[in-house]
């Protein structure tokens, strides 16, 4: 458990920390010795990325429901120095053979790079869409079968049709009233 790359923290049934691996120490800023015996929420507070509101940890839900739980939405871990780190995680109860729950375990990872990649992709998509809409000529995007996938604003204006009326049509039928594409 100490050598895995994801943060791992185990607790007793009162959500007091019993173990932290080195990855969890690095992500939270707390050493195992500092955190041992403290409440999970005091060491690993989680907040909604958008609102900044503290949220119930999936560990609490896992211990209560006796089932694996995952974070939903965009969640940040607040580390020891109050830095926010976007994470993904799962929490599970630790059960004995007789199904008695004796604690919980939470595994989490830093998803900062993924979030930055998503943000860059969204920005590139927005830039492309703005450029596509601004082209001053009729512009259609089609697939290999000549189905129209996207249309710019000037094309809708020139054709006198709405986007939903154009998307999915064959370009040769719409533009040239032909039943097949021109032969090469």
CSV table of N, CA and C in Angstrom, one decimal:
chain,number,residue,atom,x,y,z
A,1,UNK,N,0.8,-1.2,0.0
A,1,UNK,CA,0.0,0.0,0.0
A,1,UNK,C,0.9,1.3,0.0
A,2,UNK,N,2.0,1.2,0.6
A,2,UNK,CA,2.9,2.3,0.6
A,2,UNK,C,3.5,2.7,-0.7
A,3,UNK,N,3.5,1.7,-1.6
A,3,UNK,CA,4.2,2.0,-2.9
A,3,UNK,C,3.3,2.4,-4.0
A,4,UNK,N,2.0,2.3,-3.8
A,4,UNK,CA,1.1,2.7,-4.9
A,4,UNK,C,1.1,4.2,-5.2
A,5,UNK,N,0.8,4.6,-6.4
A,5,UNK,CA,0.9,6.0,-6.8
A,5,UNK,C,-0.2,6.9,-6.3
A,6,UNK,N,-1.4,6.3,-6.0
A,6,UNK,CA,-2.5,7.1,-5.6
A,6,UNK,C,-2.4,7.2,-4.1
A,7,UNK,N,-3.1,8.3,-3.6
A,7,UNK,CA,-3.1,8.5,-2.2
A,7,UNK,C,-4.1,7.5,-1.5
A,8,UNK,N,-3.7,7.0,-0.4
A,8,UNK,CA,-4.5,6.0,0.3
A,8,UNK,C,-4.5,6.3,1.8
A,9,UNK,N,-5.7,6.4,2.3
A,9,UNK,CA,-5.9,6.7,3.8
A,9,UNK,C,-6.9,5.7,4.3
A,10,UNK,N,-6.5,5.0,5.4
A,10,UNK,CA,-7.5,4.1,6.1
A,10,UNK,C,-7.9,4.7,7.4
A,11,UNK,N,-9.1,4.4,7.8
A,11,UNK,CA,-9.6,4.9,9.1
A,11,UNK,C,-10.3,3.8,9.9
A,12,UNK,N,-10.6,4.1,11.1
A,12,UNK,CA,-11.4,3.2,11.9
A,12,UNK,C,-12.9,3.6,11.7
A,13,UNK,N,-13.8,3.0,12.4
A,13,UNK,CA,-15.2,3.3,12.1
A,13,UNK,C,-15.6,4.7,12.6
A,14,UNK,N,-14.8,5.3,13.4
A,14,UNK,CA,-15.1,6.7,13.8
A,14,UNK,C,-14.4,7.7,12.9
A,15,UNK,N,-13.9,7.2,11.7
A,15,UNK,CA,-13.3,8.0,10.7
A,15,UNK,C,-12.0,8.7,11.2
A,16,UNK,N,-11.3,8.0,12.2
A,16,UNK,CA,-10.0,8.5,12.7
A,16,UNK,C,-9.0,7.7,11.8
A,17,UNK,N,-8.0,8.5,11.4
A,17,UNK,CA,-7.0,8.0,10.5
A,17,UNK,C,-6.1,7.0,11.2
A,18,UNK,N,-5.9,5.8,10.5
A,18,UNK,CA,-5.0,4.8,11.0
A,18,UNK,C,-3.8,4.6,10.2
A,19,UNK,N,-3.9,5.0,8.9
A,19,UNK,CA,-2.8,4.8,8.0
A,19,UNK,C,-2.9,5.8,6.8
A,20,UNK,N,-1.7,6.3,6.4
A,20,UNK,CA,-1.6,7.1,5.2
A,20,UNK,C,-0.4,6.7,4.5
A,21,UNK,N,-0.5,6.5,3.1
A,21,UNK,CA,0.7,6.1,2.4
A,21,UNK,C,1.4,7.4,2.0
A,22,UNK,N,2.7,7.2,1.5
A,22,UNK,CA,3.4,8.4,1.1
A,22,UNK,C,2.8,9.3,0.1
A,23,UNK,N,2.0,8.7,-0.9
A,23,UNK,CA,1.3,9.6,-1.9
A,23,UNK,C,0.3,10.4,-1.2
A,24,UNK,N,-0.4,9.9,-0.2
A,24,UNK,CA,-1.4,10.7,0.5
A,24,UNK,C,-0.7,11.8,1.3
A,25,UNK,N,0.4,11.5,1.9
A,25,UNK,CA,1.2,12.5,2.6
A,25,UNK,C,1.5,13.6,1.7
A,26,UNK,N,2.0,13.3,0.5
A,26,UNK,CA,2.4,14.3,-0.4
A,26,UNK,C,1.2,15.2,-0.9
A,27,UNK,N,0.1,14.5,-1.2
A,27,UNK,CA,-1.1,15.3,-1.7
A,27,UNK,C,-1.8,16.1,-0.6
A,28,UNK,N,-1.8,15.6,0.7
A,28,UNK,CA,-2.4,16.4,1.7
A,28,UNK,C,-1.5,17.4,2.5
A,29,UNK,N,-0.2,17.1,2.4
A,29,UNK,CA,0.7,17.9,3.2
A,29,UNK,C,0.9,17.5,4.6
A,30,UNK,N,0.2,16.4,5.0
A,30,UNK,CA,0.2,15.9,6.4
A,30,UNK,C,1.1,14.6,6.4
A,31,UNK,N,1.9,14.4,7.4
A,31,UNK,CA,2.6,13.2,7.6
A,31,UNK,C,1.7,12.2,8.3
A,32,UNK,N,2.0,10.9,8.1
A,32,UNK,CA,1.2,9.9,8.7
A,32,UNK,C,1.2,10.1,10.2
A,33,UNK,N,2.3,10.4,10.8
A,33,UNK,CA,2.4,10.6,12.2
A,33,UNK,C,1.6,11.8,12.7
A,34,UNK,N,1.5,12.9,12.0
A,34,UNK,CA,0.7,14.0,12.3
A,34,UNK,C,-0.8,13.7,12.2
A,35,UNK,N,-1.1,12.9,11.2
A,35,UNK,CA,-2.6,12.6,10.9
A,35,UNK,C,-3.1,11.5,11.7
A,36,UNK,N,-2.3,10.6,12.2
A,36,UNK,CA,-2.8,9.4,12.9
A,36,UNK,C,-3.7,9.8,14.1
A,37,UNK,N,-4.9,9.2,14.1
A,37,UNK,CA,-5.8,9.4,15.2
A,37,UNK,C,-6.7,10.6,15.0
A,38,UNK,N,-6.4,11.4,14.1
A,38,UNK,CA,-7.3,12.6,13.8
A,38,UNK,C,-8.4,12.2,12.9
A,39,UNK,N,-9.5,13.0,13.0
A,39,UNK,CA,-10.7,12.8,12.1
A,39,UNK,C,-10.3,13.0,10.6
A,40,UNK,N,-10.8,12.2,9.8
A,40,UNK,CA,-10.5,12.3,8.4
A,40,UNK,C,-10.8,13.7,7.8
A,41,UNK,N,-12.0,14.2,8.1
A,41,UNK,CA,-12.4,15.5,7.6
A,41,UNK,C,-11.5,16.6,8.1
A,42,UNK,N,-10.9,16.5,9.2
A,42,UNK,CA,-10.0,17.5,9.7
A,42,UNK,C,-8.7,17.5,8.9
A,43,UNK,N,-8.3,16.4,8.4
A,43,UNK,CA,-7.0,16.2,7.6
A,43,UNK,C,-7.2,16.4,6.1
A,44,UNK,N,-8.4,15.9,5.7
A,44,UNK,CA,-8.7,15.8,4.2
A,44,UNK,C,-10.0,16.5,4.0
A,45,UNK,N,-10.1,17.8,4.2
A,45,UNK,CA,-11.4,18.4,3.9
A,45,UNK,C,-11.6,18.5,2.4
A,46,UNK,N,-12.8,18.2,2.0
A,46,UNK,CA,-13.2,18.3,0.5
A,46,UNK,C,-14.2,19.4,0.3
A,47,UNK,N,-14.0,20.1,-0.8
A,47,UNK,CA,-14.9,21.2,-1.1
A,47,UNK,C,-15.3,21.1,-2.6
A,48,UNK,N,-16.5,21.6,-2.8
A,48,UNK,CA,-17.0,21.7,-4.2
A,48,UNK,C,-16.2,22.7,-4.9
A,49,UNK,N,-15.6,22.4,-6.1
A,49,UNK,CA,-14.7,23.2,-6.8
A,49,UNK,C,-15.4,24.5,-7.2
A,50,UNK,N,-16.7,24.5,-7.6
A,50,UNK,CA,-17.4,25.6,-8.1
A,50,UNK,C,-17.8,26.6,-6.9
A,51,UNK,N,-18.4,26.0,-5.9
A,51,UNK,CA,-19.0,26.8,-4.8
A,51,UNK,C,-18.0,27.1,-3.6
A,52,UNK,N,-17.0,26.2,-3.5
A,52,UNK,CA,-16.1,26.3,-2.3
A,52,UNK,C,-16.7,25.8,-1.0
A,53,UNK,N,-18.0,25.2,-1.1
A,53,UNK,CA,-18.6,24.7,0.0
A,53,UNK,C,-18.0,23.3,0.4
A,54,UNK,N,-17.9,23.1,1.7
A,54,UNK,CA,-17.4,21.8,2.2
A,54,UNK,C,-18.5,20.7,1.9
A,55,UNK,N,-18.0,19.5,1.5
A,55,UNK,CA,-18.9,18.5,1.2
A,55,UNK,C,-18.6,17.2,2.0
A,56,UNK,N,-19.6,16.4,2.2
A,56,UNK,CA,-19.5,15.2,2.9
A,56,UNK,C,-18.5,14.2,2.1
A,57,UNK,N,-17.6,13.6,2.8
A,57,UNK,CA,-16.7,12.8,2.1
A,57,UNK,C,-17.3,11.5,1.8
A,58,UNK,N,-16.9,10.8,0.7
A,58,UNK,CA,-17.4,9.5,0.3
A,58,UNK,C,-17.1,8.5,1.4
A,59,UNK,N,-16.1,8.7,2.2
A,59,UNK,CA,-15.7,7.8,3.2
A,59,UNK,C,-16.8,7.7,4.2
A,60,UNK,N,-17.4,8.8,4.6
A,60,UNK,CA,-18.6,8.8,5.5
A,60,UNK,C,-19.7,8.0,4.9
A,61,UNK,N,-20.0,8.2,3.7
A,61,UNK,CA,-21.1,7.5,3.0
A,61,UNK,C,-20.8,6.0,2.9
A,62,UNK,N,-19.5,5.7,2.7
A,62,UNK,CA,-19.1,4.3,2.5
A,62,UNK,C,-19.3,3.5,3.9
A,63,UNK,N,-18.9,4.2,5.0
A,63,UNK,CA,-19.1,3.5,6.3
A,63,UNK,C,-20.6,3.4,6.6
A,64,UNK,N,-21.4,4.4,6.3
A,64,UNK,CA,-22.8,4.3,6.6
A,64,UNK,C,-23.5,3.3,5.7
A,65,UNK,N,-23.2,3.3,4.4
A,65,UNK,CA,-24.0,2.4,3.5
A,65,UNK,C,-23.3,1.0,3.4
A,66,UNK,N,-22.1,0.9,3.9
A,66,UNK,CA,-21.3,-0.3,3.8
A,66,UNK,C,-21.1,-0.8,2.4
A,67,UNK,N,-21.0,0.3,1.5
A,67,UNK,CA,-20.8,0.0,0.1
A,67,UNK,C,-19.7,1.0,-0.5
A,68,UNK,N,-19.1,0.7,-1.6
A,68,UNK,CA,-18.1,1.6,-2.2
A,68,UNK,C,-18.9,2.9,-2.7
A,69,UNK,N,-18.2,4.0,-2.5
A,69,UNK,CA,-18.7,5.3,-2.9
A,69,UNK,C,-17.7,6.0,-3.7
A,70,UNK,N,-18.2,6.9,-4.5
A,70,UNK,CA,-17.3,7.8,-5.4
A,70,UNK,C,-17.7,9.2,-5.2
A,71,UNK,N,-16.8,10.1,-5.4
A,71,UNK,CA,-17.1,11.5,-5.5
A,71,UNK,C,-17.9,11.8,-6.7
A,72,UNK,N,-18.9,12.8,-6.5
A,72,UNK,CA,-19.6,13.2,-7.7
A,72,UNK,C,-19.3,14.7,-7.9
A,73,UNK,N,-19.3,15.1,-9.1
A,73,UNK,CA,-19.0,16.5,-9.4
A,73,UNK,C,-17.5,16.9,-9.3
A,74,UNK,N,-17.2,18.1,-9.4
A,74,UNK,CA,-15.9,18.6,-9.3
A,74,UNK,C,-15.5,18.9,-7.9
A,75,UNK,N,-14.6,18.1,-7.3
A,75,UNK,CA,-14.2,18.2,-5.9
A,75,UNK,C,-12.7,18.5,-5.8
A,76,UNK,N,-12.4,19.3,-4.8
A,76,UNK,CA,-11.0,19.6,-4.5
A,76,UNK,C,-10.7,19.2,-3.0
A,77,UNK,N,-9.5,18.7,-2.9
A,77,UNK,CA,-9.0,18.4,-1.6
A,77,UNK,C,-8.3,19.7,-1.1
A,78,UNK,N,-8.5,20.1,0.1
A,78,UNK,CA,-7.8,21.3,0.7
A,78,UNK,C,-6.7,20.7,1.5
A,79,UNK,N,-5.5,21.0,1.1
A,79,UNK,CA,-4.3,20.5,1.7
A,79,UNK,C,-3.9,21.3,3.0
A,80,UNK,N,-2.9,20.9,3.7
A,80,UNK,CA,-2.5,21.4,4.9
A,80,UNK,C,-2.2,22.9,4.8
A,81,UNK,N,-1.8,23.4,3.7
A,81,UNK,CA,-1.5,24.8,3.5
A,81,UNK,C,-2.7,25.6,2.8
A,82,UNK,N,-3.8,25.0,2.8
A,82,UNK,CA,-5.1,25.6,2.2
A,82,UNK,C,-5.1,25.7,0.7
A,83,UNK,N,-4.1,25.0,0.0
A,83,UNK,CA,-4.2,24.9,-1.4
A,83,UNK,C,-5.3,23.9,-1.8
A,84,UNK,N,-5.9,24.2,-2.9
A,84,UNK,CA,-7.0,23.3,-3.4
A,84,UNK,C,-6.5,22.4,-4.5
A,85,UNK,N,-6.7,21.2,-4.5
A,85,UNK,CA,-6.2,20.2,-5.5
A,85,UNK,C,-7.4,19.4,-6.0
A,86,UNK,N,-7.7,19.5,-7.3
A,86,UNK,CA,-8.8,18.7,-7.8
A,86,UNK,C,-8.4,17.2,-7.7
A,87,UNK,N,-9.4,16.4,-7.3
A,87,UNK,CA,-9.1,15.0,-7.1
A,87,UNK,C,-10.3,14.1,-7.6
A,88,UNK,N,-10.0,12.9,-7.9
A,88,UNK,CA,-11.0,11.9,-8.1
A,88,UNK,C,-10.7,10.8,-7.0
A,89,UNK,N,-11.8,10.1,-6.6
A,89,UNK,CA,-11.5,9.2,-5.5
A,89,UNK,C,-12.6,8.1,-5.4
A,90,UNK,N,-12.3,7.2,-4.6
A,90,UNK,CA,-13.4,6.2,-4.2
A,90,UNK,C,-13.1,5.8,-2.8
A,91,UNK,N,-14.1,5.5,-2.1
A,91,UNK,CA,-14.0,5.1,-0.7
A,91,UNK,C,-14.8,3.8,-0.5
A,92,UNK,N,-14.3,2.9,0.4
A,92,UNK,CA,-14.9,1.7,0.6
A,92,UNK,C,-14.8,1.3,2.1
A,93,UNK,N,-15.8,0.6,2.6
A,93,UNK,CA,-15.7,0.1,4.0
A,93,UNK,C,-14.7,-1.1,4.0
A,94,UNK,N,-14.0,-1.2,5.1
A,94,UNK,CA,-13.1,-2.4,5.4
A,94,UNK,C,-14.0,-3.4,6.2
A,95,UNK,N,-14.2,-4.6,5.6
A,95,UNK,CA,-15.0,-5.5,6.3
A,95,UNK,C,-14.2,-6.8,6.7
A,96,UNK,N,-14.6,-7.4,7.8
A,96,UNK,CA,-14.1,-8.7,8.2
A,96,UNK,C,-14.9,-9.8,7.4
A,97,UNK,N,-14.4,-11.0,7.6
A,97,UNK,CA,-15.1,-12.1,6.9
A,97,UNK,C,-16.5,-12.2,7.3
A,98,UNK,N,-16.9,-11.8,8.5
A,98,UNK,CA,-18.3,-11.9,9.0
A,98,UNK,C,-19.1,-10.7,8.5
A,99,UNK,N,-18.5,-9.9,7.7
A,99,UNK,CA,-19.1,-8.7,7.1
A,99,UNK,C,-19.2,-7.5,8.1
A,100,UNK,N,-18.6,-7.6,9.3
A,100,UNK,CA,-18.5,-6.5,10.2
A,100,UNK,C,-17.6,-5.4,9.6
A,101,UNK,N,-18.1,-4.2,9.6
A,101,UNK,CA,-17.2,-3.1,9.2
A,101,UNK,C,-16.3,-2.6,10.3
A,102,UNK,N,-15.0,-2.6,10.0
A,102,UNK,CA,-14.0,-2.2,11.1
A,102,UNK,C,-13.3,-0.9,10.7
A,103,UNK,N,-13.7,-0.4,9.6
A,103,UNK,CA,-13.0,0.9,9.2
A,103,UNK,C,-13.4,1.2,7.7
A,104,UNK,N,-12.6,2.2,7.2
A,104,UNK,CA,-12.8,2.6,5.8
A,104,UNK,C,-11.5,2.9,5.2
A,105,UNK,N,-11.5,2.9,3.9
A,105,UNK,CA,-10.3,3.3,3.1
A,105,UNK,C,-10.7,4.2,2.0
A,106,UNK,N,-9.9,5.2,1.7
A,106,UNK,CA,-10.2,6.1,0.6
A,106,UNK,C,-8.9,6.2,-0.2
A,107,UNK,N,-9.2,6.0,-1.5
A,107,UNK,CA,-8.1,6.1,-2.5
A,107,UNK,C,-8.4,7.3,-3.4
A,108,UNK,N,-7.4,8.2,-3.6
A,108,UNK,CA,-7.6,9.4,-4.4
A,108,UNK,C,-6.4,9.7,-5.2
A,109,UNK,N,-6.6,10.5,-6.2
A,109,UNK,CA,-5.5,10.9,-7.1
A,109,UNK,C,-5.7,12.4,-7.5
A,110,UNK,N,-4.6,13.0,-7.8
A,110,UNK,CA,-4.6,14.4,-8.3
A,110,UNK,C,-5.0,14.4,-9.7
A,111,UNK,N,-6.0,15.2,-10.1
A,111,UNK,CA,-6.4,15.2,-11.5
A,111,UNK,C,-6.2,16.6,-12.1
A,112,UNK,N,-5.2,17.4,-11.5
A,112,UNK,CA,-4.9,18.7,-12.0
A,112,UNK,C,-4.6,18.7,-13.5
A,113,UNK,N,-3.7,17.8,-13.9
A,113,UNK,CA,-3.3,17.8,-15.4
A,113,UNK,C,-4.5,17.5,-16.2
A,114,UNK,N,-5.4,16.6,-15.8
A,114,UNK,CA,-6.6,16.3,-16.6
A,114,UNK,C,-7.5,17.5,-16.7
A,115,UNK,N,-7.6,18.2,-15.6
A,115,UNK,CA,-8.5,19.4,-15.5
A,115,UNK,C,-7.9,20.5,-16.5
A,116,UNK,N,-6.6,20.6,-16.5
A,116,UNK,CA,-5.9,21.6,-17.4
A,116,UNK,C,-6.1,21.2,-18.8
A,117,UNK,N,-6.0,19.9,-19.1
A,117,UNK,CA,-6.2,19.5,-20.5
A,117,UNK,C,-7.6,19.7,-20.9
A,118,UNK,N,-8.6,19.4,-20.0
A,118,UNK,CA,-10.0,19.7,-20.4
A,118,UNK,C,-10.3,21.1,-20.6
A,119,UNK,N,-9.7,22.0,-19.8
A,119,UNK,CA,-9.8,23.4,-20.0
A,119,UNK,C,-9.2,23.9,-21.3
A,120,UNK,N,-8.1,23.4,-21.7
A,120,UNK,CA,-7.4,23.7,-22.9
A,120,UNK,C,-8.3,23.2,-24.1
A,121,UNK,N,-8.8,22.0,-24.0
A,121,UNK,CA,-9.6,21.5,-25.0
A,121,UNK,C,-10.9,22.3,-25.2
A,122,UNK,N,-11.5,22.7,-24.1
A,122,UNK,CA,-12.8,23.5,-24.2
A,122,UNK,C,-12.5,24.8,-24.8
A,123,UNK,N,-11.3,25.4,-24.5
A,123,UNK,CA,-11.0,26.7,-25.0
A,123,UNK,C,-10.7,26.6,-26.6
A,124,UNK,N,-10.0,25.5,-26.9
A,124,UNK,CA,-9.8,25.3,-28.4
A,124,UNK,C,-11.1,25.1,-29.1
A,125,UNK,N,-12.0,24.3,-28.5
A,125,UNK,CA,-13.3,24.1,-29.1
A,125,UNK,C,-14.1,25.4,-29.3
A,126,UNK,N,-14.1,26.2,-28.3
A,126,UNK,CA,-14.8,27.5,-28.3
A,126,UNK,C,-14.2,28.4,-29.4
A,127,UNK,N,-12.8,28.4,-29.5
A,127,UNK,CA,-12.2,29.2,-30.5
A,127,UNK,C,-12.5,28.7,-31.9
A,128,UNK,N,-12.5,27.4,-32.1
A,128,UNK,CA,-12.8,26.8,-33.4
A,128,UNK,C,-14.3,27.1,-33.8
A,129,UNK,N,-15.2,27.0,-32.8
A,129,UNK,CA,-16.6,27.3,-33.1
A,129,UNK,C,-16.8,28.7,-33.5
A,130,UNK,N,-16.1,29.6,-32.8
A,130,UNK,CA,-16.3,31.0,-33.1
A,130,UNK,C,-15.7,31.3,-34.5
A,131,UNK,N,-14.6,30.7,-34.9
A,131,UNK,CA,-14.0,30.9,-36.2
A,131,UNK,C,-14.9,30.3,-37.3
A,132,UNK,N,-15.4,29.1,-37.0
A,132,UNK,CA,-16.3,28.4,-38.0
A,132,UNK,C,-17.5,29.3,-38.3
A,133,UNK,N,-18.1,29.8,-37.2
A,133,UNK,CA,-19.3,30.6,-37.4
A,133,UNK,C,-19.0,31.9,-38.1
A,134,UNK,N,-17.8,32.5,-38.0
A,134,UNK,CA,-17.5,33.8,-38.5
A,134,UNK,C,-17.1,33.7,-40.0
A,135,UNK,N,-16.9,32.5,-40.6
A,135,UNK,CA,-16.5,32.4,-42.0
A,135,UNK,C,-17.6,33.0,-42.8
A,136,UNK,N,-17.2,33.9,-43.7
A,136,UNK,CA,-18.1,34.7,-44.5
A,136,UNK,C,-18.7,33.9,-45.7
A,137,UNK,N,-18.4,32.7,-45.9
A,137,UNK,CA,-18.9,31.9,-47.0
A,137,UNK,C,-19.7,30.7,-46.5
A,138,UNK,N,-20.6,30.2,-47.3
A,138,UNK,CA,-21.3,28.9,-47.0
A,138,UNK,C,-20.3,27.8,-46.7
A,139,UNK,N,-20.3,27.3,-45.5
A,139,UNK,CA,-19.4,26.3,-45.1
A,139,UNK,C,-20.1,25.1,-44.4
A,140,UNK,N,-19.9,24.0,-44.9
A,140,UNK,CA,-20.5,22.8,-44.4
A,140,UNK,C,-19.4,21.8,-44.0
A,141,UNK,N,-19.6,21.0,-42.9
A,141,UNK,CA,-18.7,19.9,-42.6
A,141,UNK,C,-19.5,18.7,-42.9
A,142,UNK,N,-18.9,17.7,-43.6
A,142,UNK,CA,-19.5,16.5,-43.9
A,142,UNK,C,-18.7,15.3,-43.5
A,143,UNK,N,-19.3,14.2,-43.4
A,143,UNK,CA,-18.6,12.9,-43.2
A,143,UNK,C,-18.2,12.3,-44.5
A,144,UNK,N,-17.6,11.1,-44.5
A,144,UNK,CA,-17.2,10.4,-45.7
A,144,UNK,C,-18.4,10.0,-46.6
A,145,UNK,N,-19.5,10.0,-46.0
A,145,UNK,CA,-20.7,9.5,-46.8
A,145,UNK,C,-21.6,10.7,-47.2
A,146,UNK,N,-21.0,11.9,-47.1
A,146,UNK,CA,-21.6,13.2,-47.6
A,146,UNK,C,-22.8,13.6,-46.7
A,147,UNK,N,-22.9,13.1,-45.5
A,147,UNK,CA,-23.9,13.6,-44.5
A,147,UNK,C,-23.4,14.9,-43.9
A,148,UNK,N,-24.2,15.9,-43.8
A,148,UNK,CA,-23.8,17.2,-43.3
A,148,UNK,C,-23.8,17.0,-41.7
A,149,UNK,N,-22.7,17.4,-41.1
A,149,UNK,CA,-22.5,17.2,-39.7
A,149,UNK,C,-22.6,18.6,-39.0
A,150,UNK,N,-22.2,19.7,-39.7
A,150,UNK,CA,-22.2,21.0,-39.1
A,150,UNK,C,-22.3,22.0,-40.2
A,151,UNK,N,-22.9,23.2,-39.9
A,151,UNK,CA,-23.1,24.2,-40.9
A,151,UNK,C,-22.9,25.6,-40.2
A,152,UNK,N,-22.3,26.5,-40.9
A,152,UNK,CA,-22.1,27.8,-40.3
A,152,UNK,C,-23.3,28.7,-40.5
A,153,UNK,N,-23.3,29.9,-39.8
A,153,UNK,CA,-24.5,30.8,-39.8
A,153,UNK,C,-24.8,31.3,-41.2
A,154,UNK,N,-23.8,31.6,-42.0
A,154,UNK,CA,-24.0,32.2,-43.3
A,154,UNK,C,-24.7,31.2,-44.2
A,155,UNK,N,-24.4,29.9,-44.0
A,155,UNK,CA,-25.0,28.8,-44.8
A,155,UNK,C,-26.5,28.7,-44.4
A,156,UNK,N,-26.8,28.8,-43.2
A,156,UNK,CA,-28.2,28.8,-42.8
A,156,UNK,C,-29.0,30.0,-43.4
A,157,UNK,N,-28.3,31.1,-43.3
A,157,UNK,CA,-29.0,32.3,-43.9
A,157,UNK,C,-29.2,32.2,-45.4
A,158,UNK,N,-28.2,31.7,-46.1
A,158,UNK,CA,-28.3,31.6,-47.6
A,158,UNK,C,-29.3,30.5,-48.0
A,159,UNK,N,-29.3,29.4,-47.2
A,159,UNK,CA,-30.2,28.3,-47.5
A,159,UNK,C,-31.7,28.6,-47.0
A,160,UNK,N,-31.8,29.6,-46.1
A,160,UNK,CA,-33.1,29.9,-45.5
A,160,UNK,C,-33.6,28.7,-44.6
A,161,UNK,N,-32.7,28.1,-44.0
A,161,UNK,CA,-33.1,26.9,-43.1
A,161,UNK,C,-32.4,27.0,-41.8
A,162,UNK,N,-33.0,26.3,-40.8
A,162,UNK,CA,-32.4,26.2,-39.5
A,162,UNK,C,-31.4,25.1,-39.4
A,163,UNK,N,-30.5,25.1,-38.5
A,163,UNK,CA,-29.5,24.1,-38.3
A,163,UNK,C,-30.1,22.7,-38.3
A,164,UNK,N,-31.1,22.5,-37.5
A,164,UNK,CA,-31.7,21.1,-37.4
A,164,UNK,C,-32.3,20.6,-38.7
A,165,UNK,N,-32.6,21.5,-39.6
A,165,UNK,CA,-33.2,21.1,-40.9
A,165,UNK,C,-32.0,20.7,-41.9
A,166,UNK,N,-30.8,21.2,-41.6
A,166,UNK,CA,-29.7,20.9,-42.5
A,166,UNK,C,-28.9,19.7,-42.1
A,167,UNK,N,-28.6,19.6,-40.8
A,167,UNK,CA,-27.8,18.6,-40.2
A,167,UNK,C,-28.4,17.2,-40.6
A,168,UNK,N,-27.6,16.3,-41.1
A,168,UNK,CA,-28.0,15.0,-41.4
A,168,UNK,C,-28.4,14.8,-42.9
A,169,UNK,N,-28.6,15.9,-43.6
A,169,UNK,CA,-28.9,15.7,-45.0
A,169,UNK,C,-27.7,15.4,-45.8
A,170,UNK,N,-27.9,14.9,-47.0
A,170,UNK,CA,-26.7,14.7,-48.0
A,170,UNK,C,-26.4,16.0,-48.6
A,171,UNK,N,-25.2,16.4,-48.6
A,171,UNK,CA,-24.8,17.7,-49.2
A,171,UNK,C,-25.2,17.8,-50.7
A,172,UNK,N,-25.0,16.8,-51.4
A,172,UNK,CA,-25.3,16.8,-52.9
A,172,UNK,C,-26.8,17.0,-53.1
A,173,UNK,N,-27.6,16.5,-52.2
A,173,UNK,CA,-29.1,16.6,-52.4
A,173,UNK,C,-29.5,18.0,-52.0
A,174,UNK,N,-29.0,18.5,-50.9
A,174,UNK,CA,-29.3,19.8,-50.4
A,174,UNK,C,-28.8,21.0,-51.3
A,175,UNK,N,-27.6,20.9,-51.7
A,175,UNK,CA,-27.0,22.0,-52.5
A,175,UNK,C,-27.2,21.9,-54.0
A,176,UNK,N,-27.3,20.7,-54.5
A,176,UNK,CA,-27.4,20.5,-56.0
A,176,UNK,C,-28.7,19.8,-56.5
A,177,UNK,N,-29.5,19.4,-55.5
A,177,UNK,CA,-30.7,18.6,-55.8
A,177,UNK,C,-30.4,17.4,-56.7
A,178,UNK,N,-29.3,16.7,-56.3
A,178,UNK,CA,-28.9,15.5,-57.0
A,178,UNK,C,-29.1,14.3,-56.1
A,179,UNK,N,-29.3,13.1,-56.7
A,179,UNK,CA,-29.6,11.9,-55.9
A,179,UNK,C,-28.3,11.2,-55.5
A,180,UNK,N,-27.2,11.6,-56.1
A,180,UNK,CA,-25.9,11.0,-55.8
A,180,UNK,C,-24.8,12.1,-56.0
A,181,UNK,N,-23.6,11.8,-55.3
A,181,UNK,CA,-22.5,12.8,-55.5
A,181,UNK,C,-22.0,12.8,-56.9
A,182,UNK,N,-21.4,13.9,-57.3
A,182,UNK,CA,-20.9,14.0,-58.7
A,182,UNK,C,-19.8,12.9,-58.8
A,183,UNK,N,-19.7,12.3,-60.0
A,183,UNK,CA,-18.7,11.3,-60.2
A,183,UNK,C,-17.3,12.0,-60.4
A,184,UNK,N,-16.3,11.3,-60.0
A,184,UNK,CA,-14.9,11.9,-60.1
A,184,UNK,C,-14.4,11.9,-61.5
